[in-house]
PDB file of C-alpha atoms in Angstrom:
ATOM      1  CA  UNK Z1405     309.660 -20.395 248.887  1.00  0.00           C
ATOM      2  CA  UNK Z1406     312.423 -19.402 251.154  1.00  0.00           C
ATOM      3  CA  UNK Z1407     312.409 -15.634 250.132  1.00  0.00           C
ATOM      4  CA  UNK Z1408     308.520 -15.392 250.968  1.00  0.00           C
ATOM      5  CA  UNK Z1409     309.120 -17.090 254.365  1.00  0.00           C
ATOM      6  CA  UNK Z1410     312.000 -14.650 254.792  1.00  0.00           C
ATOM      7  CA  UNK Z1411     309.524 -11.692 254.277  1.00  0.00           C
ATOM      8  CA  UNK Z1412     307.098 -13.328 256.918  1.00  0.00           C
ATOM      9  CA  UNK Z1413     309.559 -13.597 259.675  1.00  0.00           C
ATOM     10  CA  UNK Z1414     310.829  -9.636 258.892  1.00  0.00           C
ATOM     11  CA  UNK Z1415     307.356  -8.526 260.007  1.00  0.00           C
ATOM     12  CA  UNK Z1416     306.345  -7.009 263.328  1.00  0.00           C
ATOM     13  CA  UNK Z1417     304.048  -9.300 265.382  1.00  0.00           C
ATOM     14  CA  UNK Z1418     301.786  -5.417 265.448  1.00  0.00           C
ATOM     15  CA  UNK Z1419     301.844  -5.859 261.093  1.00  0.00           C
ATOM     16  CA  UNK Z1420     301.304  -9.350 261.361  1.00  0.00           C
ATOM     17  CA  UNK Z1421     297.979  -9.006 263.682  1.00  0.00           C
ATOM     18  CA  UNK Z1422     296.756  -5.962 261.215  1.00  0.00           C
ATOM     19  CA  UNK Z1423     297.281  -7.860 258.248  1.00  0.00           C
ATOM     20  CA  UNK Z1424     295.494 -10.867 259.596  1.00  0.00           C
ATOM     21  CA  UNK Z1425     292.746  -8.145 260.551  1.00  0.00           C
ATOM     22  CA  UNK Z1426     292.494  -6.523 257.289  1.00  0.00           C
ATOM     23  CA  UNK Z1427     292.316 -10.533 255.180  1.00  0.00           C
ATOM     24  CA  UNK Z1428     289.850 -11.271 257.683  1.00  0.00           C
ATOM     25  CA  UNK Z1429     287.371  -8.303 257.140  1.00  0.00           C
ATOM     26  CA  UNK Z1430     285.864  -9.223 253.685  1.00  0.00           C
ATOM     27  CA  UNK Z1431     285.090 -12.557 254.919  1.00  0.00           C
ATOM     28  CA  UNK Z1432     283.210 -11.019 257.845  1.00  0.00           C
ATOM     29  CA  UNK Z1433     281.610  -8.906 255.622  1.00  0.00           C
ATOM     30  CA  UNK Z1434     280.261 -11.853 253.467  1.00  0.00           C
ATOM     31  CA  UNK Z1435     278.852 -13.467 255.994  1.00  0.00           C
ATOM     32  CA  UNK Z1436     276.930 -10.435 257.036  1.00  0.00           C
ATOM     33  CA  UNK Z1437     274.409 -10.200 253.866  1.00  0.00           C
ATOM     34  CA  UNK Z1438     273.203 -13.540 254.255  1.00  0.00           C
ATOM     35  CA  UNK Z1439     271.726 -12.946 257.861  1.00  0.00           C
ATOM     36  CA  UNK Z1440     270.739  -9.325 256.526  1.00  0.00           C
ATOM     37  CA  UNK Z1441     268.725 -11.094 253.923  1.00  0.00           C
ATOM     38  CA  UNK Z1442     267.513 -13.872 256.245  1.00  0.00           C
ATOM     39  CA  UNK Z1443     265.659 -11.141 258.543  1.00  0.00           C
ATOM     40  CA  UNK Z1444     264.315  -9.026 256.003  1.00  0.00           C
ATOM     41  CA  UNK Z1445     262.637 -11.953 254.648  1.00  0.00           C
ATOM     42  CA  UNK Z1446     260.394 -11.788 257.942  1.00  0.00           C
ATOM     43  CA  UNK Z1447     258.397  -8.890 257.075  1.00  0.00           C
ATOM     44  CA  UNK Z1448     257.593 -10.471 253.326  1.00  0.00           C
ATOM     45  CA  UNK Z1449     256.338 -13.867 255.122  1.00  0.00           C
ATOM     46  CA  UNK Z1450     254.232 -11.064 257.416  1.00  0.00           C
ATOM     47  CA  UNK Z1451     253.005  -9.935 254.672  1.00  0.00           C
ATOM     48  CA  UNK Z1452     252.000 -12.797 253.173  1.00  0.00           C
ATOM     49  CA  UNK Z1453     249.475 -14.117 255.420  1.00  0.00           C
ATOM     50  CA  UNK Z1454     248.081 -10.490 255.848  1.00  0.00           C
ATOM     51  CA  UNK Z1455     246.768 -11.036 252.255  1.00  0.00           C
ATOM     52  CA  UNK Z1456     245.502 -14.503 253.187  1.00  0.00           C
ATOM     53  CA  UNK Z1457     243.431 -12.931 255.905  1.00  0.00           C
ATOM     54  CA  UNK Z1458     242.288  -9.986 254.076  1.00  0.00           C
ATOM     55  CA  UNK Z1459     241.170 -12.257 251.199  1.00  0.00           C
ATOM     56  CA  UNK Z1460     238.720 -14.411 253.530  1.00  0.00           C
ATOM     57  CA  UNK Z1461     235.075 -13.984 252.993  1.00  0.00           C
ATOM     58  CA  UNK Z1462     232.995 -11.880 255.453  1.00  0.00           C
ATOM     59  CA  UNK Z1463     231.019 -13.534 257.922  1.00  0.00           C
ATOM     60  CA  UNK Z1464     227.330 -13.689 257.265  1.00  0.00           C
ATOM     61  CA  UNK Z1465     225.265 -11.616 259.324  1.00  0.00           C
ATOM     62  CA  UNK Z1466     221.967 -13.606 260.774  1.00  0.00           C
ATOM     63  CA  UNK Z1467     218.618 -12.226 258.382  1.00  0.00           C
ATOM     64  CA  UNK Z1468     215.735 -11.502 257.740  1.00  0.00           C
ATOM     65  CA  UNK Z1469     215.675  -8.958 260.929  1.00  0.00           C
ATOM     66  CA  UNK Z1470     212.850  -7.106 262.254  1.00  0.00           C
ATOM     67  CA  UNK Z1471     212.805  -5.010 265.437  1.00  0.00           C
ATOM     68  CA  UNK Z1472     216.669  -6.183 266.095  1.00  0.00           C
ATOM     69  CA  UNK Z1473     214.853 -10.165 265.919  1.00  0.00           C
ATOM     70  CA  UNK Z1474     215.551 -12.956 262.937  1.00  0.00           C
ATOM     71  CA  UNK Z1475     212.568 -13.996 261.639  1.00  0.00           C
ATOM     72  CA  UNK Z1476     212.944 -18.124 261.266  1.00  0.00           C
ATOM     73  CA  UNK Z1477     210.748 -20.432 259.829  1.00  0.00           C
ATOM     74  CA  UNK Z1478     208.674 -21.735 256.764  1.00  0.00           C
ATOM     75  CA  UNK Z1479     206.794 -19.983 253.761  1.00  0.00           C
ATOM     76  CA  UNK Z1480     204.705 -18.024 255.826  1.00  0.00           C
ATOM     77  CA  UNK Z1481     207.353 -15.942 257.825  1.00  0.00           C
ATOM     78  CA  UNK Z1482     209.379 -15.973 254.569  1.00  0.00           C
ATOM     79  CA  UNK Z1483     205.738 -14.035 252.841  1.00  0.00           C
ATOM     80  CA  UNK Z1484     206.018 -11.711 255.891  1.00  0.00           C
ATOM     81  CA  UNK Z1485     209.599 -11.119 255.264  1.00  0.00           C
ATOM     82  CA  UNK Z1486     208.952  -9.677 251.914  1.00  0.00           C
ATOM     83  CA  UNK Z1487     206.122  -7.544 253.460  1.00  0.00           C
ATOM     84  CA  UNK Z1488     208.792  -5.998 255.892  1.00  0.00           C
ATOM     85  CA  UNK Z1489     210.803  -5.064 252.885  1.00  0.00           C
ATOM     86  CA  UNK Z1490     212.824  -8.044 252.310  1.00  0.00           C
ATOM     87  CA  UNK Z1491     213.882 -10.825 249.264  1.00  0.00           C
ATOM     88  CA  UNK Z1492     213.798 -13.832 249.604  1.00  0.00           C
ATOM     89  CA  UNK Z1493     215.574 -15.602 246.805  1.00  0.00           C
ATOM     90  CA  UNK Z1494     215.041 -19.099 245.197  1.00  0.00           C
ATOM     91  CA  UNK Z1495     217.790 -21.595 246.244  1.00  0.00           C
ATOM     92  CA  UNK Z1496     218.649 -24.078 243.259  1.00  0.00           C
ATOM     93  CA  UNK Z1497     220.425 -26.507 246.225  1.00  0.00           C
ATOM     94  CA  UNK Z1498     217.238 -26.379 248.620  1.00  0.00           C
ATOM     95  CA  UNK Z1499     214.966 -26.247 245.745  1.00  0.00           C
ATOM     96  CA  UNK Z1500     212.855 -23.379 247.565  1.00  0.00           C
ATOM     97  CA  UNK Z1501     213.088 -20.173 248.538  1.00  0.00           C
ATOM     98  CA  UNK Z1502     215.176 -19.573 251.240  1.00  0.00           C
ATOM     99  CA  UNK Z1503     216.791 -16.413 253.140  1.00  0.00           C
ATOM    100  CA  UNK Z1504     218.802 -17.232 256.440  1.00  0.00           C
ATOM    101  CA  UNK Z1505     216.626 -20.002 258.798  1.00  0.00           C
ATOM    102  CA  UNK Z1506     213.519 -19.173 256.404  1.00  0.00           C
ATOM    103  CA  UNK Z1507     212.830 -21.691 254.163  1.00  0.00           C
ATOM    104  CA  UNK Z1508     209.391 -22.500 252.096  1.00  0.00           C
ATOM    105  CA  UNK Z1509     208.204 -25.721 252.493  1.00  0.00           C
ATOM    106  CA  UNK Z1510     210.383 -26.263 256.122  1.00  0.00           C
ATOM    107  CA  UNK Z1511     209.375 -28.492 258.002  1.00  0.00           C
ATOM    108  CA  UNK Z1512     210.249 -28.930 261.766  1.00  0.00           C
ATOM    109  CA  UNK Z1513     212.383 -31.795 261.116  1.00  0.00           C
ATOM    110  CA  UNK Z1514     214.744 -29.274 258.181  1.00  0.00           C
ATOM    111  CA  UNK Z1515     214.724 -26.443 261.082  1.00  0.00           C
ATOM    112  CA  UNK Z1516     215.568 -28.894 263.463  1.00  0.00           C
ATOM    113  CA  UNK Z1517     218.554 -30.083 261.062  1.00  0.00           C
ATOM    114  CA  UNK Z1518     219.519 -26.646 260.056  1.00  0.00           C
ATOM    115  CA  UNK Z1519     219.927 -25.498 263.992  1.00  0.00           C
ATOM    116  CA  UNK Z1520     222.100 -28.244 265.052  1.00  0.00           C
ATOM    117  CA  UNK Z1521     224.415 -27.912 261.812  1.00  0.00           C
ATOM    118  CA  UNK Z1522     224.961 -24.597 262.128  1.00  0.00           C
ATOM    119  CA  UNK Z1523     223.657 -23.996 258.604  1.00  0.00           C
ATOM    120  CA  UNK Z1524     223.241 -20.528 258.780  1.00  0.00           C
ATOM    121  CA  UNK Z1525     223.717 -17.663 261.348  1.00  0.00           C
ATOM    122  CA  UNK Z1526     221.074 -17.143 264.651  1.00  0.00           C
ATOM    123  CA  UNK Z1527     221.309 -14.074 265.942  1.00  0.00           C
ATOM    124  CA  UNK Z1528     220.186 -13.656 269.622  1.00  0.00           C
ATOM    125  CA  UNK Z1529     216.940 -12.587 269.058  1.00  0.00           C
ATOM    126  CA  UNK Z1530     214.311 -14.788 267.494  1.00  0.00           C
ATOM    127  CA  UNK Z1531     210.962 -14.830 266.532  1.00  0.00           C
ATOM    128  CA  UNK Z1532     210.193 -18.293 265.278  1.00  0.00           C
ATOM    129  CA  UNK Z1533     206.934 -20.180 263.773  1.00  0.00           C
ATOM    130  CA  UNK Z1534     207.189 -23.606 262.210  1.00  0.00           C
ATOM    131  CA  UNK Z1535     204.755 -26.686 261.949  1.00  0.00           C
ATOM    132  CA  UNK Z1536     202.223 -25.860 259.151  1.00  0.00           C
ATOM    133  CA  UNK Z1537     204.123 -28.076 256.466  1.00  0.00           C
ATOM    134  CA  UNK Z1538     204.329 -31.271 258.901  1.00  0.00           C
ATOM    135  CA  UNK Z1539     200.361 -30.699 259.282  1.00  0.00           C
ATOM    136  CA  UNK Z1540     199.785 -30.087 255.493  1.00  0.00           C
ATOM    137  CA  UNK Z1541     202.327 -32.815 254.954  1.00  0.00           C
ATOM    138  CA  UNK Z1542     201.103 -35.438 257.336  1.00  0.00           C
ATOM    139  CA  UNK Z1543     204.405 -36.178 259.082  1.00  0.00           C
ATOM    140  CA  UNK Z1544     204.845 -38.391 262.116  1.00  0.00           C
ATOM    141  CA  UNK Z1545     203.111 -36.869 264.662  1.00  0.00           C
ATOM    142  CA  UNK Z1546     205.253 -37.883 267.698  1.00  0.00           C
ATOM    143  CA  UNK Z1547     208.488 -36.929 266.001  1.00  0.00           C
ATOM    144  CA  UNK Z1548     206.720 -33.430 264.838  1.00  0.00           C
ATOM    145  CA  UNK Z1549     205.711 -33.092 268.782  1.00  0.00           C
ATOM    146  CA  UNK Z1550     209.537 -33.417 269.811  1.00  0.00           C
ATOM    147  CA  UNK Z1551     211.055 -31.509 267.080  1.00  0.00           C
ATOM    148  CA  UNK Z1552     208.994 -28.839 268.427  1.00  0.00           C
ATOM    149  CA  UNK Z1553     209.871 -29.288 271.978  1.00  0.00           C
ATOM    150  CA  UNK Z1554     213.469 -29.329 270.947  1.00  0.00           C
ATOM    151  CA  UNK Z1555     213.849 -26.364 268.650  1.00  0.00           C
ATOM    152  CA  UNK Z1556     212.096 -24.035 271.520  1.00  0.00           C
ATOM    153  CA  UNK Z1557     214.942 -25.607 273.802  1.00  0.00           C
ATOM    154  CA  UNK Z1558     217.956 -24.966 271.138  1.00  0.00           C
ATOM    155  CA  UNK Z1559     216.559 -21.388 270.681  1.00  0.00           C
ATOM    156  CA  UNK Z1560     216.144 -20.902 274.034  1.00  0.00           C
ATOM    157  CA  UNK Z1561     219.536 -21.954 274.956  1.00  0.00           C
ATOM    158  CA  UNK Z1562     221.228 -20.065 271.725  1.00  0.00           C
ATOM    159  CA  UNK Z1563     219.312 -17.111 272.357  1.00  0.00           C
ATOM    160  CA  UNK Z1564     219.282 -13.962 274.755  1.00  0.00           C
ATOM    161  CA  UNK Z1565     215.321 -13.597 273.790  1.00  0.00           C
ATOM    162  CA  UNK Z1566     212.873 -15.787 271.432  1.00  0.00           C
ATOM    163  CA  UNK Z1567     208.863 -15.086 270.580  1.00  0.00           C
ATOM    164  CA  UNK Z1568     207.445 -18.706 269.155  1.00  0.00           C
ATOM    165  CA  UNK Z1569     204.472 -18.053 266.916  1.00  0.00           C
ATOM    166  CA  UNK Z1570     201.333 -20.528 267.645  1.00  0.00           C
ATOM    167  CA  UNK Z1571     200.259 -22.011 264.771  1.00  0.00           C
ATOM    168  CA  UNK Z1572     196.868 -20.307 262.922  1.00  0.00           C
ATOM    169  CA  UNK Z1573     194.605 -22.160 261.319  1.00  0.00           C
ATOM    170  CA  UNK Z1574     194.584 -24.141 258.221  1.00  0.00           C
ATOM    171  CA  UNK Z1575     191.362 -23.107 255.678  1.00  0.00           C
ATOM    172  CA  UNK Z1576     193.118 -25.840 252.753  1.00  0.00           C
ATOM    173  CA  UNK Z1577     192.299 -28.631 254.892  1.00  0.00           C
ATOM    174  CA  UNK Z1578     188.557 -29.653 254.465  1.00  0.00           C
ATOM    175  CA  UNK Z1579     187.879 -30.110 258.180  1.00  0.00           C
ATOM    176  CA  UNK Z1580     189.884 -28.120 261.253  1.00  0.00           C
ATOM    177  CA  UNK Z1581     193.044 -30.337 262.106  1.00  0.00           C
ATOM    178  CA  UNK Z1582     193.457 -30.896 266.203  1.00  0.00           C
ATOM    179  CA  UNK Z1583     196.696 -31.650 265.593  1.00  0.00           C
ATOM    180  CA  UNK Z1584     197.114 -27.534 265.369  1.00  0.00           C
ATOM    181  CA  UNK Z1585     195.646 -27.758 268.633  1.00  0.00           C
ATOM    182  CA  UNK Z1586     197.446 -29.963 270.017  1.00  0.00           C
ATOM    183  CA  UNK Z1587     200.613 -28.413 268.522  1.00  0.00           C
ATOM    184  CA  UNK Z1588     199.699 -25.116 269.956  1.00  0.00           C
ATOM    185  CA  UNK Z1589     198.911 -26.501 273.627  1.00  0.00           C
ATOM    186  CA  UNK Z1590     202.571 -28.083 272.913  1.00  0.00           C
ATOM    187  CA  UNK Z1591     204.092 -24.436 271.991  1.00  0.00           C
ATOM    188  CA  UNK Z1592     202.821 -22.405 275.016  1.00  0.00           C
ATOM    189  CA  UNK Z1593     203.303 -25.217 278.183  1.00  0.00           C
ATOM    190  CA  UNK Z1594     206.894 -25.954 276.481  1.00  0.00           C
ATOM    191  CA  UNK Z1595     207.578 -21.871 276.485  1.00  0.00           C
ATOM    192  CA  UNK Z1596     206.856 -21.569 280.039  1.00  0.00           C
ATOM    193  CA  UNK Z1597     209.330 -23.871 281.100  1.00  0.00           C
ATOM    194  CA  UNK Z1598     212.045 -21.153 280.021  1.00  0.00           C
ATOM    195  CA  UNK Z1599     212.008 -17.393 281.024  1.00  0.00           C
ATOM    196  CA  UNK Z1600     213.557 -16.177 277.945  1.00  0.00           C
ATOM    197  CA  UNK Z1601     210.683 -17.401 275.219  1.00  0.00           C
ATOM    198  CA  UNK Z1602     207.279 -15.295 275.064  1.00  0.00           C
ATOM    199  CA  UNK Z1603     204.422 -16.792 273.087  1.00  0.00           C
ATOM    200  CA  UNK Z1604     202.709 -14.684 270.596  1.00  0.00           C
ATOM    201  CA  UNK Z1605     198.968 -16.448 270.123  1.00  0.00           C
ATOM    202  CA  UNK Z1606     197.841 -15.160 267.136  1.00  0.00           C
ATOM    203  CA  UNK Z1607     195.574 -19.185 266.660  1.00  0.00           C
ATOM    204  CA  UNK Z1608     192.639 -17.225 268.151  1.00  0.00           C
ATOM    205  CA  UNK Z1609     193.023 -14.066 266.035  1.00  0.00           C
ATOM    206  CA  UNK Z1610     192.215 -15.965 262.631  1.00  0.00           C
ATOM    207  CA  UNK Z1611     188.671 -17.192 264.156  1.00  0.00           C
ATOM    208  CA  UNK Z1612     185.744 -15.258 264.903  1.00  0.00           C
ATOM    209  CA  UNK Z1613     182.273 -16.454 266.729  1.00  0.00           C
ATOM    210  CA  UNK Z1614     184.082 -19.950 266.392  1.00  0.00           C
ATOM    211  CA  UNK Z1615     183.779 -19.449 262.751  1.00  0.00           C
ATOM    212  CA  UNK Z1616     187.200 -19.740 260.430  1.00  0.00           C
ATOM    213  CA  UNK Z1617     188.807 -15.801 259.106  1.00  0.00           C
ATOM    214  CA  UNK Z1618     188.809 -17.473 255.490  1.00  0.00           C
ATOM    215  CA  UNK Z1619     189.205 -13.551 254.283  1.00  0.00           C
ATOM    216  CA  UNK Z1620     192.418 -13.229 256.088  1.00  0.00           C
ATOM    217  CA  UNK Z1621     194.150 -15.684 253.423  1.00  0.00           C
ATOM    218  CA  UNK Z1622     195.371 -15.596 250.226  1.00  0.00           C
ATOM    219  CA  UNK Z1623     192.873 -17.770 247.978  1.00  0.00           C
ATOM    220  CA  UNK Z1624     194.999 -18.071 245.235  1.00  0.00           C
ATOM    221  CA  UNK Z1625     198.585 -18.536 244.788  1.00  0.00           C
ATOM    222  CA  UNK Z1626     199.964 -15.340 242.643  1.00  0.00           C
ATOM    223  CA  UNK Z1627     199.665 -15.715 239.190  1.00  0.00           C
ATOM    224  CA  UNK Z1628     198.067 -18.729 239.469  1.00  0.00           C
ATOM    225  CA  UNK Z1629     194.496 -20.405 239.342  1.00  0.00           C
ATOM    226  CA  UNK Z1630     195.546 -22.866 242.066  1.00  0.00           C
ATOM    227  CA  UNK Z1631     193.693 -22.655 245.198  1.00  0.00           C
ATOM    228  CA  UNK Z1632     196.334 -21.620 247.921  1.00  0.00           C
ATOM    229  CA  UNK Z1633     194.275 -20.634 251.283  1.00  0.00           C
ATOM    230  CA  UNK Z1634     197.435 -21.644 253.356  1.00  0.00           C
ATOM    231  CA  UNK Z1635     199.198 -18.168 253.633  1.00  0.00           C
ATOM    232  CA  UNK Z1636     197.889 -15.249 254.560  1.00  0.00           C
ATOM    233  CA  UNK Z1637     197.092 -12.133 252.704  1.00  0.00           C
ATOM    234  CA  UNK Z1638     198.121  -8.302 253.427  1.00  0.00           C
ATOM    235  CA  UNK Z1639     195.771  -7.840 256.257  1.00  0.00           C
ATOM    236  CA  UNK Z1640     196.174 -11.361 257.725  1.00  0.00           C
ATOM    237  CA  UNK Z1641     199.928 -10.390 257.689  1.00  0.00           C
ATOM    238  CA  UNK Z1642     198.842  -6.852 259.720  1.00  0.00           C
ATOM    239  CA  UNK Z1643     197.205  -8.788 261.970  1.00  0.00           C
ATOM    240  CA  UNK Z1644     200.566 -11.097 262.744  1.00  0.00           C
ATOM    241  CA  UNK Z1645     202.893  -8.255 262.964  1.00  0.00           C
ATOM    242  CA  UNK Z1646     200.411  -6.137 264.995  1.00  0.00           C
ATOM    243  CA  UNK Z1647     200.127  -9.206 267.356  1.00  0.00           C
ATOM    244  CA  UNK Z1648     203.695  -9.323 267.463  1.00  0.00           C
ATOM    245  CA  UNK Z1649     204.076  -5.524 268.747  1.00  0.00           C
ATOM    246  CA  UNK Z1650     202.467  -6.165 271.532  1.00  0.00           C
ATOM    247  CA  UNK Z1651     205.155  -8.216 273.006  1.00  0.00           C
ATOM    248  CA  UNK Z1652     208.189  -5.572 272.231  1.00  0.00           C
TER     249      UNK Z1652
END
């Protein structure tokens, strides 16, 4: 012990601050590849979440379209959809056919439902008829009355431009049902009260000399023996879309 603190007092104080320097170095050294790894473990975290994001599905896009307008309702815009070249698919959760805010079998009350849940995209242009099933149906008529009134308003609100389709005629029933023309009075006086909705009244286009266009329905469902007389055939659908024209 006393030769090695002999050898410590024979150094220089220079030697003894160099050698302190050169024990110290490694030690500094260590300590650097820890931090090193530290930041390049940003990047990989980065990275990370750039993988989550480009996994994520891609938004759904508001359809059927026409004319740069969705096309929302029941069965008989979703028969006109396929006309204009679309499909409409069968839903196994809905239990109907169903593409976007089309839906066979809708009633006002579903659209009503399907607006305020956000259950599928609305794009800023609408044309929009709905009512026939809570006629054929025989649903409340008060509530139909205000689902009405409110869907025109939530469109109307939602949407730079809307066209509301008045109801036509119904040749199934067996005698003419005022409650179309009541709905229909309900349609246009509730579409003046906002300057974005236009009314397209095709309800006078499907009668002639006060007489009923039976000839501008389908009389049979397809494939089928059942008597339909509810939607309209190829040239009742001409007639709609050639209505519809008018307005763009």
């Amino acid at each position: 012990m006393a030769e090695k603190k002999t050898v410590v007092m024979l150094l220089e104080p220079e030697a003894a601050i160099n050698l302190i320097r050169e024990q110290l170095t490694p030690t500094r050294q260590r300590q650097a590849k820890p931090q090193s790894a530290k930041r390049s473990g940003g990047p990989k975290a980065s990275s990370s979440s750039g993988k989550s994001s480009r996994g994520s599905k891609p938004q759904e896009k508001p359809k059927p379209m026409w004319n740069e307008y969705q096309l929302v309702g029941d069965s008989l815009m979703g028969r006109l959809a396929v006309k204009l070249g679309h499909k409409v698919p069968y839903n196994n959760h809905v239990k109907a056919k169903q593409l976007g805010l089309i839906r066979h079998g809708q009633t006002t009350n579903q659209l009503l439902s399907a607006l305020y849940e956000k259950q599928k995209p609305l794009a800023s242009q609408t044309i929009v008829m709905i009512g026939t099933n809570d006629i054929l149906k025989d649903s409340n008529v008060a509530l139909t009355k205000r689902n009405i009134i409110r869907i025109i308003q939530y469109l109307a609100d939602k949407c730079k431009k809307v066209i509301i389709i008045t109801l036509p005629p119904i040749p199934a029933l067996k005698e003419p049902s005022k409650l179309t023309e009541e709905l229909n009075v309900l349609i246009v006086n509730t579409a003046l009260e906002h300057k974005n909705v236009k009314v397209c009244d095709i309800s006078k286009e499907f009668v002639n000399d006060q007489m009923l266009r039976a000839d501008l329905y389908e009389e049979y469902y397809k494939g089928s023996k059942q008597i339909d007389r509810i939607h309209w055939n190829s040239e009742g659908m001409d007639l709609v879309l050639d209505s519809l024209k008018k307005l763009f």
